Amino acid sequence: MRRPARGTAIMLSVGVLLAGAVSTAAAAPSAPVRAGQQARQSATPVLVDCFWNSSVRPGDFILACGDGNSRLTELHWSAWGRDSATAQGVNLVNDCKPYCAAGTFHAYPVTVRLAHPERWQRHPELNHYTRISLTYSENRPDGYERVTTLPLWS
């Protein structure tokens, strides 16, 4: 009886790993920083996503890693520099009413600013932005200020 249970556990583990690999590829459409580019780009910070992938000027970015209920899309970067980066885009936020699985996503135009680059501990040859500010030009999600600043993972 233990062998089938162990085999099932192994198959489930493989399935989870494969699903993670597929979701990682789907969640990171921008070009990752490759080893050959590290020396050139060490002065230019990267943005680190939920799956520890680094990118420069991504087209979208997940803010709520745990459940995906807040995501930046349609990002158009006007600047990407040593100290900060700026983009215009849309923040898609789930209202979670009556609960998140049955909620509705709403689109909010937003200006995104990345700032406070620091050395990335996982890849010390790279700097990464550690703070993101969202400035809502029109309506904003419930509970958000017109300018909302959040720490980014490191």
Tab-separated table of C-alpha atoms in Angstrom:
chain	number	residue	atom	x	y	z
A	1	MET	CA	0.000	0.000	0.000
A	2	ARG	CA	2.867	2.374	0.609
A	3	ARG	CA	4.278	2.108	-2.886
A	4	PRO	CA	1.169	3.440	-4.660
A	5	ALA	CA	0.914	6.275	-2.122
A	6	ARG	CA	4.588	7.133	-2.577
A	7	GLY	CA	4.217	6.955	-6.376
A	8	THR	CA	1.204	9.229	-6.209
A	9	ALA	CA	3.092	11.682	-4.017
A	10	ILE	CA	6.002	11.717	-6.446
A	11	MET	CA	3.692	12.286	-9.431
A	12	LEU	CA	1.900	15.117	-7.603
A	13	SER	CA	5.256	16.716	-6.761
A	14	VAL	CA	6.354	16.519	-10.397
A	15	GLY	CA	3.031	18.033	-11.466
A	16	VAL	CA	3.416	20.922	-9.043
A	17	LEU	CA	6.958	21.593	-10.258
A	18	LEU	CA	5.866	21.535	-13.901
A	19	ALA	CA	2.921	23.816	-13.165
A	20	GLY	CA	5.272	26.240	-11.417
A	21	ALA	CA	7.615	26.253	-14.382
A	22	VAL	CA	4.763	26.931	-16.801
A	23	SER	CA	3.289	29.711	-14.642
A	24	THR	CA	6.731	31.279	-14.218
A	25	ALA	CA	7.229	31.419	-17.968
A	26	ALA	CA	3.764	32.840	-18.500
A	27	ALA	CA	4.159	35.456	-15.764
A	28	ALA	CA	7.444	36.873	-17.010
A	29	PRO	CA	6.981	38.047	-20.608
A	30	SER	CA	9.894	40.485	-20.514
A	31	ALA	CA	13.408	39.432	-21.290
A	32	PRO	CA	15.273	38.182	-18.215
A	33	VAL	CA	18.747	39.463	-17.514
A	34	ARG	CA	21.199	36.814	-18.729
A	35	ALA	CA	24.639	36.065	-17.337
A	36	GLY	CA	26.398	37.728	-20.281
A	37	GLN	CA	24.426	40.915	-19.735
A	38	GLN	CA	25.113	41.183	-16.003
A	39	ALA	CA	28.315	43.182	-16.298
A	40	ARG	CA	26.686	45.634	-18.708
A	41	GLN	CA	23.507	46.018	-16.685
A	42	SER	CA	24.811	45.975	-13.130
A	43	ALA	CA	24.535	49.775	-13.008
A	44	THR	CA	20.942	49.627	-14.314
A	45	PRO	CA	18.588	48.113	-11.723
A	46	VAL	CA	16.214	45.279	-12.515
A	47	LEU	CA	12.684	44.582	-11.342
A	48	VAL	CA	12.290	41.287	-9.461
A	49	ASP	CA	8.962	39.454	-9.755
A	50	CYS	CA	7.161	36.937	-7.527
A	51	PHE	CA	9.168	34.050	-8.972
A	52	TRP	CA	12.575	35.731	-8.423
A	53	ASN	CA	12.972	36.508	-12.129
A	54	SER	CA	14.615	39.787	-13.017
A	55	SER	CA	13.523	41.971	-15.906
A	56	VAL	CA	13.961	45.400	-17.412
A	57	ARG	CA	10.896	47.295	-18.693
A	58	PRO	CA	8.349	44.473	-18.263
A	59	GLY	CA	4.967	44.805	-19.971
A	60	ASP	CA	3.132	43.546	-16.893
A	61	PHE	CA	3.894	42.844	-13.261
A	62	ILE	CA	2.043	40.996	-10.474
A	63	LEU	CA	1.708	43.061	-7.294
A	64	ALA	CA	-0.265	40.511	-5.231
A	65	CYS	CA	1.951	37.436	-5.452
A	66	GLY	CA	-0.133	35.299	-3.116
A	67	ASP	CA	-3.387	35.437	-5.057
A	68	GLY	CA	-2.826	37.535	-8.196
A	69	ASN	CA	-5.621	39.929	-7.228
A	70	SER	CA	-3.600	43.026	-8.175
A	71	ARG	CA	-1.596	43.225	-11.385
A	72	LEU	CA	-0.017	45.963	-13.468
A	73	THR	CA	-0.638	45.628	-17.211
A	74	GLU	CA	-0.027	47.615	-20.394
A	75	LEU	CA	3.127	49.138	-18.903
A	76	HIS	CA	4.808	51.683	-21.191
A	77	TRP	CA	8.131	52.810	-19.724
A	78	SER	CA	9.224	56.400	-20.349
A	79	ALA	CA	12.358	56.075	-18.198
A	80	TRP	CA	14.512	53.301	-16.734
A	81	GLY	CA	17.584	54.619	-14.981
A	82	ARG	CA	20.059	54.078	-12.176
A	83	ASP	CA	17.861	55.734	-9.542
A	84	SER	CA	14.288	55.285	-10.756
A	85	ALA	CA	11.981	54.093	-13.519
A	86	THR	CA	8.615	55.456	-14.645
A	87	ALA	CA	5.759	53.933	-16.631
A	88	GLN	CA	2.121	54.485	-17.486
A	89	GLY	CA	-0.184	51.500	-17.270
A	90	VAL	CA	-3.261	49.920	-15.778
A	91	ASN	CA	-3.676	48.395	-12.329
A	92	LEU	CA	-6.150	45.491	-12.515
A	93	VAL	CA	-7.543	44.906	-9.022
A	94	ASN	CA	-10.053	42.260	-7.907
A	95	ASP	CA	-12.795	43.736	-5.701
A	96	CYS	CA	-13.206	40.318	-3.992
A	97	LYS	CA	-16.977	40.849	-3.692
A	98	PRO	CA	-18.636	38.733	-2.435
A	99	TYR	CA	-15.287	36.863	-2.147
A	100	CYS	CA	-12.133	36.862	-4.269
A	101	ALA	CA	-12.895	33.787	-6.386
A	102	ALA	CA	-16.218	35.366	-7.407
A	103	GLY	CA	-14.914	38.946	-7.536
A	104	THR	CA	-14.584	41.273	-10.498
A	105	PHE	CA	-11.372	42.848	-11.765
A	106	HIS	CA	-11.491	46.606	-12.249
A	107	ALA	CA	-9.023	48.662	-14.313
A	108	TYR	CA	-7.421	51.800	-12.871
A	109	PRO	CA	-5.080	54.013	-14.939
A	110	VAL	CA	-1.863	54.430	-12.989
A	111	THR	CA	1.595	55.956	-13.136
A	112	VAL	CA	4.193	53.537	-11.796
A	113	ARG	CA	7.465	54.694	-10.286
A	114	LEU	CA	10.219	52.327	-9.187
A	115	ALA	CA	12.873	53.649	-6.814
A	116	HIS	CA	15.453	52.927	-4.111
A	117	PRO	CA	17.738	50.493	-5.945
A	118	GLU	CA	19.863	48.246	-3.768
A	119	ARG	CA	22.218	45.337	-4.317
A	120	TRP	CA	20.164	42.158	-4.878
A	121	GLN	CA	21.232	39.509	-2.343
A	122	ARG	CA	20.359	36.607	-4.669
A	123	HIS	CA	22.533	38.058	-7.443
A	124	PRO	CA	25.005	40.531	-5.888
A	125	GLU	CA	26.203	41.624	-9.331
A	126	LEU	CA	22.763	43.219	-9.897
A	127	ASN	CA	20.924	46.108	-8.339
A	128	HIS	CA	17.144	45.899	-8.063
A	129	TYR	CA	14.415	48.398	-7.304
A	130	THR	CA	13.055	47.994	-3.762
A	131	ARG	CA	10.101	50.389	-3.766
A	132	ILE	CA	7.128	50.936	-6.069
A	133	SER	CA	4.769	53.922	-6.044
A	134	LEU	CA	1.406	53.880	-7.781
A	135	THR	CA	-0.238	57.215	-8.599
A	136	TYR	CA	-3.877	56.910	-9.627
A	137	SER	CA	-4.958	59.568	-12.119
A	138	GLU	CA	-8.686	58.862	-11.884
A	139	ASN	CA	-10.521	56.402	-9.631
A	140	ARG	CA	-8.579	54.098	-7.353
A	141	PRO	CA	-9.244	50.787	-5.596
A	142	ASP	CA	-10.993	50.840	-2.219
A	143	GLY	CA	-8.496	51.370	0.576
A	144	TYR	CA	-5.777	52.827	-1.682
A	145	GLU	CA	-4.465	56.375	-1.378
A	146	ARG	CA	-4.091	58.494	-4.534
A	147	VAL	CA	-0.355	57.778	-4.196
A	148	THR	CA	0.352	54.340	-2.755
A	149	THR	CA	3.946	53.306	-2.050
A	150	LEU	CA	4.846	49.683	-1.395
A	151	PRO	CA	8.079	47.786	-0.712
A	152	LEU	CA	9.197	45.297	-3.351
A	153	TRP	CA	10.543	41.863	-2.422
A	154	SER	CA	14.237	41.225	-2.403
